[in-house]
Amino acid sequence: MSQSNTPLKRKKTENGFSENGTPIPNQIRELKRATTVDYVYRDQESKDKIKPLNGFVTPLLTDLYQITMAYSLWKNNRHEIPAVFDLYFRKSPFGGEFTVFAGLEEVIRFVSDFHYTKEEVGYIKEMIPDCEQEFLDYLSKLDSSAVTLYAMKEGSVVFPRVPLIRVEGPMILCQLFETTLLCLVNFASLVATNAARHRIAVGKDKVMLEFGLRRAQGPDGAMSASRYSYLGGADGTSNVLAHCFFGIPIRGTHAHSFITNYSSADELLDSSIKDTQGNVHNLLEMSQKYRDELGFTATITSELVAFVAYARTFPNGLVALVDTYDTLSSGVPNFICVALALHQLGYKAVGIRLDSGDLSYLSKAARKLFKQIGEQFRIDYFEKFSIVASNDLNEPTIIALNRQGHEIDVFAIGTNLVTCQAQPALGCVYKLVEINGSPRIKLSHEANKITLPGRKTAYRLYGSEGHPLVDLLIDDNDVAKENKKEDSNQIPKVGKKVLCLHPFEEQKRVIVTPVQIEKLHHIVFDKGQLTMPLPALSDIREFCFQQISKVREDHLRNSNPTPYKVSVTKELFDTLHNLWLDSVPIKEMK
Ligand SMILES: Nc1ncnc2c1ncn2[C@@H]1O[C@H](COP(=O)(O)OP(=O)(O)OP(=O)(O)O)[C@@H](O)[C@H]1O
Ligand SMILES: O=P(O)(O)OC[C@H]1O[C@H](OP(=O)(O)OP(=O)(O)O)[C@H](O)[C@@H]1O
Ligand SMILES: O=C(O)c1cccnc1
Ligand SMILES: [Mg+2]
């Protein structure tokens, strides 16, 4: 097999990237709109033309072995055989017992757009020089018109072994999807779950921002991290491109360099500001007057100058970074002086950012001073100034801060949101479960790694308190029977007892009388056609929040969470164990 260094070029208009790989600005806007329901409706006539949001997501974003296998499947005439693959994970990340499913939209876009361009086929020819022209011609015509996808809703709370996506179609296509689909779901779900966990720690009534771009795993990692952090729990991002592409609310303050770029008052060449009536004042002098009046003698003048410079630019938007010199003896008092001056001019400062030190103690001390000054000057909103905390925050730190008590309103999290330090990858897998109508099983020494054979559908059974109790996997043939109004005693019914078995440990079983039942798998792509408009990112996020709010707290908690039950019906249990027995060779001993 030869190696090739020929650079791959995509056509100009195909996915928002120009010939040399840079995004075309007006295409970025197009892509932002592409995340809305509107886009899909507007594109009704050519629904199959929706494209992945990331220009790298093409059929060549895969492992070589998918293409060599495809060639061999074709050569051995196995390529058109109907196959079914399940995409699922075996263990929730971060020592937790839940996962947030994300990445589905990009999967649908990828599958919908699946085709090889001439250049891509040329590339395959270079990689597999002996491959027959007829196969290359076959690849050139390949598309997803024979593929069907069933999936859980994006943003769902999901559990091990329940398929997130079931892919049905010709063996060759299903196989060619493996790596790309895993790549699209694994990181997305990991980041969304990480964000959801941070959100739970932060609490509903606080704000959580993602500030991770500079520490993210490259530009693609950064864009995905911003998107899926938002989906799982962040309220906004500092990543401007993520705002433009995905419409995520954008937020930001300023850096230490903005403070330290001033060393004296002389450097502020103009300290004038117009009040809300249009009259001109000197903001630095006014702030210094307050400093004298309040006896804040220890504050650093250059810091005050920097705050004034920023406030002149954004008189209603000052979030002062207060820890450059000394938070309590300089930063917070300087901020108060500028905030009082702004108030006198008819403006409102917003708050402060703490980026070092003991965030519990400093936030409480700052709040106390805000209250005191607010009372002294009879200004109500002073005590409500927003306190933003940053600096290597993560789930355990936030939990510790909550335990100690704090006055933080906004948690700005960078590194730990985007890199998922507590666990770097989710182990989603993609396994063949049925071929030509007959179930397939993959054995392993670890029972947990044995695949659940056949087409399956999952139901979530809810208890009387409105929480999900168990996810029950059933043979999809039973769903088909029910759809044809034929009798199937396997489908769970409200108020009717149903036996739910652990797939591998027969003694672990439970009888559930569901009060509510939710079918978890939906057809999202039917023989080449989208079956529903793609939901907007903000709607997926809302759905994710709703889902989390339904799950019992002990499944969600950070330490020693209770495992959630994922079960199979008796019928599926028997199919699994019979196939298992049939597939294990009996050793002979002499
Ligand atoms: N009250 C608190 N309880 C637990 N962890 C805290 C608390 N306050 C801050 N932290 C965390 O402790 C760590 C402090 O880190 P470090 O000592 O490197 O920073 P620092 O010295 O405060 O700041 P810098 O090095 O930027 O000047 C950070 O991860 C921060 O989020
Ligand atoms: O700590 P993170 O969660 O990744 O949040 C983002 C960090 O990035 C910024 O500064 P940077 O870390 O670049 O410099 P600093 O350490 O001097 O603040 C910001 O001030 C935060 O500290
Ligand atoms: O806007 C901010 O304050 C910000 C953005 C990114 C990283 N750190 C801080
Ligand atoms: Mg830092």
XYZ file of C-alpha atoms in Angstrom, residues 77-432:
356
model
C -20.120 -9.854 -2.730
C -21.037 -9.204 0.915
C -21.440 -5.468 0.459
C -25.188 -5.257 -0.135
C -26.234 -7.654 2.639
C -28.560 -5.869 5.077
C -26.798 -5.190 8.356
C -27.611 -3.610 11.704
C -25.033 -1.921 13.944
C -25.494 -0.501 17.461
C -23.540 2.481 18.752
C -23.373 2.452 22.558
C -21.022 2.776 25.531
C -20.307 0.386 28.374
C -19.631 2.693 31.309
C -20.586 6.262 32.124
C -17.631 8.627 32.443
C -16.109 10.432 35.458
C -17.086 7.679 37.882
C -20.695 8.716 37.345
C -23.837 6.778 36.543
C -25.248 8.923 33.745
C -24.194 10.263 30.372
C -25.586 12.973 28.118
C -25.925 11.871 24.501
C -24.605 14.452 22.048
C -23.334 14.610 18.489
C -26.449 13.256 16.761
C -27.049 16.280 14.550
C -23.562 16.030 13.075
C -24.054 12.260 12.591
C -27.276 12.872 10.669
C -25.608 15.580 8.589
C -22.678 13.285 7.829
C -24.835 10.301 6.879
C -27.195 12.460 4.854
C -24.333 13.983 2.872
C -22.383 10.732 2.536
C -20.752 10.501 -0.881
C -17.245 10.360 -2.277
C -16.157 13.189 -4.534
C -14.000 12.441 -7.570
C -10.930 13.699 -5.701
C -11.674 11.462 -2.747
C -12.065 8.417 -4.949
C -8.750 9.387 -6.562
C -7.216 9.430 -3.116
C -8.551 5.955 -2.342
C -7.061 4.771 -5.620
C -3.682 6.106 -4.493
C -3.964 4.426 -1.095
C -5.051 1.067 -2.539
C -3.232 1.020 -5.887
C -4.311 -2.480 -6.879
C -7.976 -1.849 -6.305
C -10.237 -2.516 -9.276
C -11.707 0.402 -11.220
C -15.157 -1.192 -10.894
C -14.967 -0.813 -7.095
C -13.957 2.829 -7.448
C -16.896 3.377 -9.800
C -19.131 1.714 -7.225
C -17.787 4.015 -4.502
C -18.400 7.082 -6.707
C -22.093 6.217 -6.834
C -22.446 5.265 -3.182
C -24.814 7.362 -1.079
C -26.977 6.912 1.999
C -30.275 6.355 0.211
C -30.496 2.798 1.580
C -29.588 3.778 5.162
C -31.942 4.148 8.121
C -30.988 5.549 11.508
C -32.835 5.091 14.775
C -31.570 7.148 17.684
C -32.211 8.457 21.141
C -32.925 12.200 21.109
C -29.804 14.354 21.277
C -29.491 15.751 24.799
C -31.030 12.603 26.354
C -29.725 11.232 29.609
C -28.466 7.797 28.609
C -27.106 4.699 30.271
C -24.648 1.925 29.429
C -25.524 -0.669 26.781
C -28.648 1.084 25.525
C -27.947 1.837 21.849
C -27.627 5.564 21.235
C -27.894 5.011 17.505
C -28.951 1.959 15.509
C -27.703 1.990 11.939
C -29.439 -0.162 9.338
C -28.420 -0.511 5.722
C -26.108 -2.319 3.313
C -23.178 -3.856 5.173
C -20.618 -1.788 3.281
C -22.149 1.557 4.266
C -22.774 0.582 7.866
C -19.143 -0.484 8.111
C -17.846 2.666 6.418
C -19.648 4.792 9.028
C -18.010 3.207 12.078
C -15.052 5.443 12.839
C -16.663 8.714 11.848
C -19.803 8.096 13.876
C -17.770 7.137 16.934
C -15.585 10.206 16.511
C -18.686 12.407 16.300
C -20.447 10.910 19.333
C -17.614 10.082 21.743
C -16.130 13.526 22.357
C -19.482 15.298 22.040
C -21.104 13.091 24.693
C -18.077 13.246 26.967
C -18.005 17.060 26.905
C -21.777 17.357 27.283
C -21.703 14.994 30.272
C -18.788 16.865 31.802
C -20.664 20.149 31.372
C -23.824 18.642 32.869
C -21.868 17.495 35.925
C -20.315 20.945 36.352
C -23.770 22.473 35.922
C -25.193 20.258 38.664
C -22.320 21.336 40.944
C -22.777 25.029 40.101
C -26.555 24.918 40.671
C -29.508 26.163 38.652
C -29.551 29.753 39.831
C -25.899 30.536 39.061
C -24.313 31.243 35.712
C -21.725 28.913 34.183
C -19.493 30.138 31.376
C -17.050 28.205 29.222
C -13.692 30.009 28.873
C -11.640 27.119 27.520
C -10.674 27.978 23.943
C -6.992 28.650 24.720
C -6.576 25.288 26.452
C -8.793 23.169 24.191
C -7.578 20.232 22.178
C -6.867 22.092 18.968
C -9.285 24.177 16.914
C -11.735 21.326 16.257
C -11.657 20.243 19.856
C -12.319 23.834 20.846
C -15.321 24.285 18.555
C -16.815 20.955 19.619
C -16.084 21.686 23.274
C -17.854 25.058 23.109
C -20.849 23.548 21.309
C -21.291 20.567 23.619
C -20.419 22.429 26.832
C -23.308 24.709 25.972
C -25.568 21.747 25.181
C -24.756 20.104 28.526
C -24.911 23.090 30.825
C -22.897 26.231 30.076
C -24.842 29.476 29.673
C -22.316 31.081 27.370
C -18.850 30.921 25.883
C -15.918 33.256 25.362
C -15.300 31.584 21.953
C -16.289 34.100 19.289
C -16.324 31.642 16.395
C -18.553 29.273 18.382
C -20.949 32.195 18.842
C -20.906 32.897 15.096
C -21.234 29.249 14.042
C -23.626 27.945 16.641
C -25.336 31.011 18.096
C -24.067 30.319 21.620
C -24.409 33.415 23.858
C -21.049 35.183 24.021
C -19.542 36.619 27.222
C -16.241 38.068 28.393
C -14.343 40.381 30.757
C -10.704 41.486 30.356
C -7.247 40.059 31.057
C -4.431 40.924 33.474
C -2.495 42.398 30.550
C -5.184 45.056 30.203
C -4.519 46.083 33.806
C -0.731 45.851 33.663
C -0.468 47.755 30.373
C -0.938 50.907 32.503
C 1.738 51.972 34.954
C 0.640 55.541 35.736
C -2.200 58.032 35.343
C -0.252 59.930 32.644
C -0.765 57.044 30.291
C -4.497 57.641 30.202
C -4.374 60.412 27.628
C -8.086 61.082 27.798
C -10.167 60.340 30.865
C -13.277 62.143 29.713
C -16.673 60.486 29.584
C -20.111 61.720 28.581
C -22.835 61.151 31.149
C -26.192 59.744 30.054
C -27.337 63.341 29.340
C -24.375 64.006 27.052
C -22.372 66.258 29.439
C -18.622 65.668 29.586
C -16.853 64.688 32.866
C -13.442 63.405 33.965
C -13.979 59.802 35.026
C -10.501 59.390 36.536
C -10.812 62.499 38.709
C -14.279 61.491 39.838
C -13.051 57.992 40.748
C -10.043 59.409 42.604
C -12.356 61.700 44.596
C -14.316 58.679 45.779
C -11.060 56.956 46.628
C -10.037 59.915 48.844
C -13.513 60.180 50.385
C -13.540 56.474 51.284
C -9.949 56.423 52.508
C -8.892 53.640 50.152
C -5.276 54.664 50.506
C -3.640 51.361 49.594
C -5.028 50.953 46.111
C -2.746 50.836 43.099
C -3.307 53.879 40.869
C -2.408 52.166 37.606
C -5.112 49.581 38.307
C -7.662 52.323 38.903
C -6.527 53.899 35.635
C -7.071 50.614 33.786
C -10.589 50.254 35.235
C -11.351 53.841 34.196
C -10.008 53.176 30.702
C -12.268 50.139 30.364
C -15.270 51.918 31.889
C -14.882 54.822 29.422
C -15.188 52.293 26.642
C -18.022 50.247 28.180
C -19.721 52.431 30.814
C -22.485 49.859 31.361
C -20.255 46.817 30.955
C -17.462 46.973 33.534
C -16.561 43.581 35.035
C -13.253 44.493 36.657
C -10.532 41.883 37.049
C -9.547 42.662 40.622
C -6.720 40.299 41.547
C -3.759 41.728 39.620
C -2.146 43.373 42.695
C -4.227 42.627 45.762
C -7.881 41.745 45.587
C -9.147 43.240 48.832
C -6.812 46.126 49.422
C -6.635 47.356 45.809
C -8.826 45.627 43.187
C -12.197 45.679 44.927
C -11.836 49.230 46.358
C -10.702 50.561 42.954
C -13.694 48.929 41.312
C -16.028 50.494 43.879
C -14.606 53.970 43.184
C -15.170 53.634 39.431
C -18.624 52.090 39.996
C -19.619 55.081 42.192
C -18.395 57.509 39.544
C -20.281 55.631 36.840
C -23.405 55.684 39.005
C -23.119 59.436 39.390
C -23.068 59.695 35.582
C -26.163 57.518 35.148
C -24.377 54.246 34.321
C -24.182 50.907 36.110
C -21.041 48.844 36.535
C -21.624 45.090 36.300
C -19.210 43.489 38.771
C -15.810 41.943 39.373
C -13.842 38.853 38.381
C -11.750 36.952 40.935
C -8.991 34.918 39.286
C -6.830 33.773 42.196
C -6.766 33.205 45.930
C -9.424 31.715 48.171
C -12.544 32.264 46.080
C -14.890 31.548 48.977
C -13.315 34.046 51.327
C -12.667 36.721 48.698
C -16.173 36.552 47.239
C -17.716 36.900 50.711
C -15.416 39.780 51.632
C -16.156 41.576 48.342
C -19.911 41.126 48.814
C -19.693 42.520 52.334
C -17.948 45.650 51.068
C -20.438 46.060 48.200
C -23.301 45.914 50.716
C -21.626 48.370 53.039
C -20.917 50.910 50.296
C -24.377 50.366 48.782
C -25.952 51.238 52.138
C -23.619 54.196 52.717
C -24.466 55.718 49.322
C -28.018 54.372 49.202
C -27.493 52.499 45.949
C -29.528 49.270 45.893
C -27.775 47.399 43.108
C -24.293 47.631 44.666
C -24.934 44.652 46.900
C -25.990 42.693 43.811
C -22.826 43.275 41.799
C -21.986 40.173 39.840
C -19.021 38.223 41.224
C -17.357 36.102 38.568
C -14.883 33.436 39.688
C -12.282 31.794 37.474
C -8.932 30.008 37.900
C -8.700 26.299 37.321
C -12.221 25.618 38.543
C -13.496 22.068 38.313
C -16.266 19.914 39.755
C -14.544 19.110 43.098
C -13.507 22.757 43.607
C -17.041 23.962 42.950
C -18.454 21.367 45.345
C -15.897 22.461 47.977
C -16.836 26.114 47.456
C -20.517 25.292 47.896
C -19.708 23.478 51.123
C -17.709 26.415 52.462
C -20.244 29.028 51.310
C -19.462 31.750 48.786
C -20.909 34.773 47.040
C -20.024 33.778 43.492
C -22.667 34.439 40.827
C -20.794 33.301 37.753
C -18.440 30.343 37.435
C -16.123 30.771 34.449
C -14.534 27.422 33.678
C -11.887 26.889 31.042
C -9.456 23.980 31.029
C -11.603 21.553 32.969
C -14.721 22.027 30.855
C -13.058 21.643 27.478
C -10.449 18.994 28.194
C -12.471 16.760 30.533
C -9.455 16.257 32.765
C -11.215 13.738 34.981
C -11.543 11.298 32.043
C -10.164 11.963 28.592
C -12.414 9.706 26.487
C -15.798 8.018 26.484
C -15.636 4.423 25.299
C -18.484 4.364 22.794
C -18.322 1.331 20.505
C -20.070 0.351 17.275
C -20.953 -3.317 16.925
C -22.622 -5.517 14.343
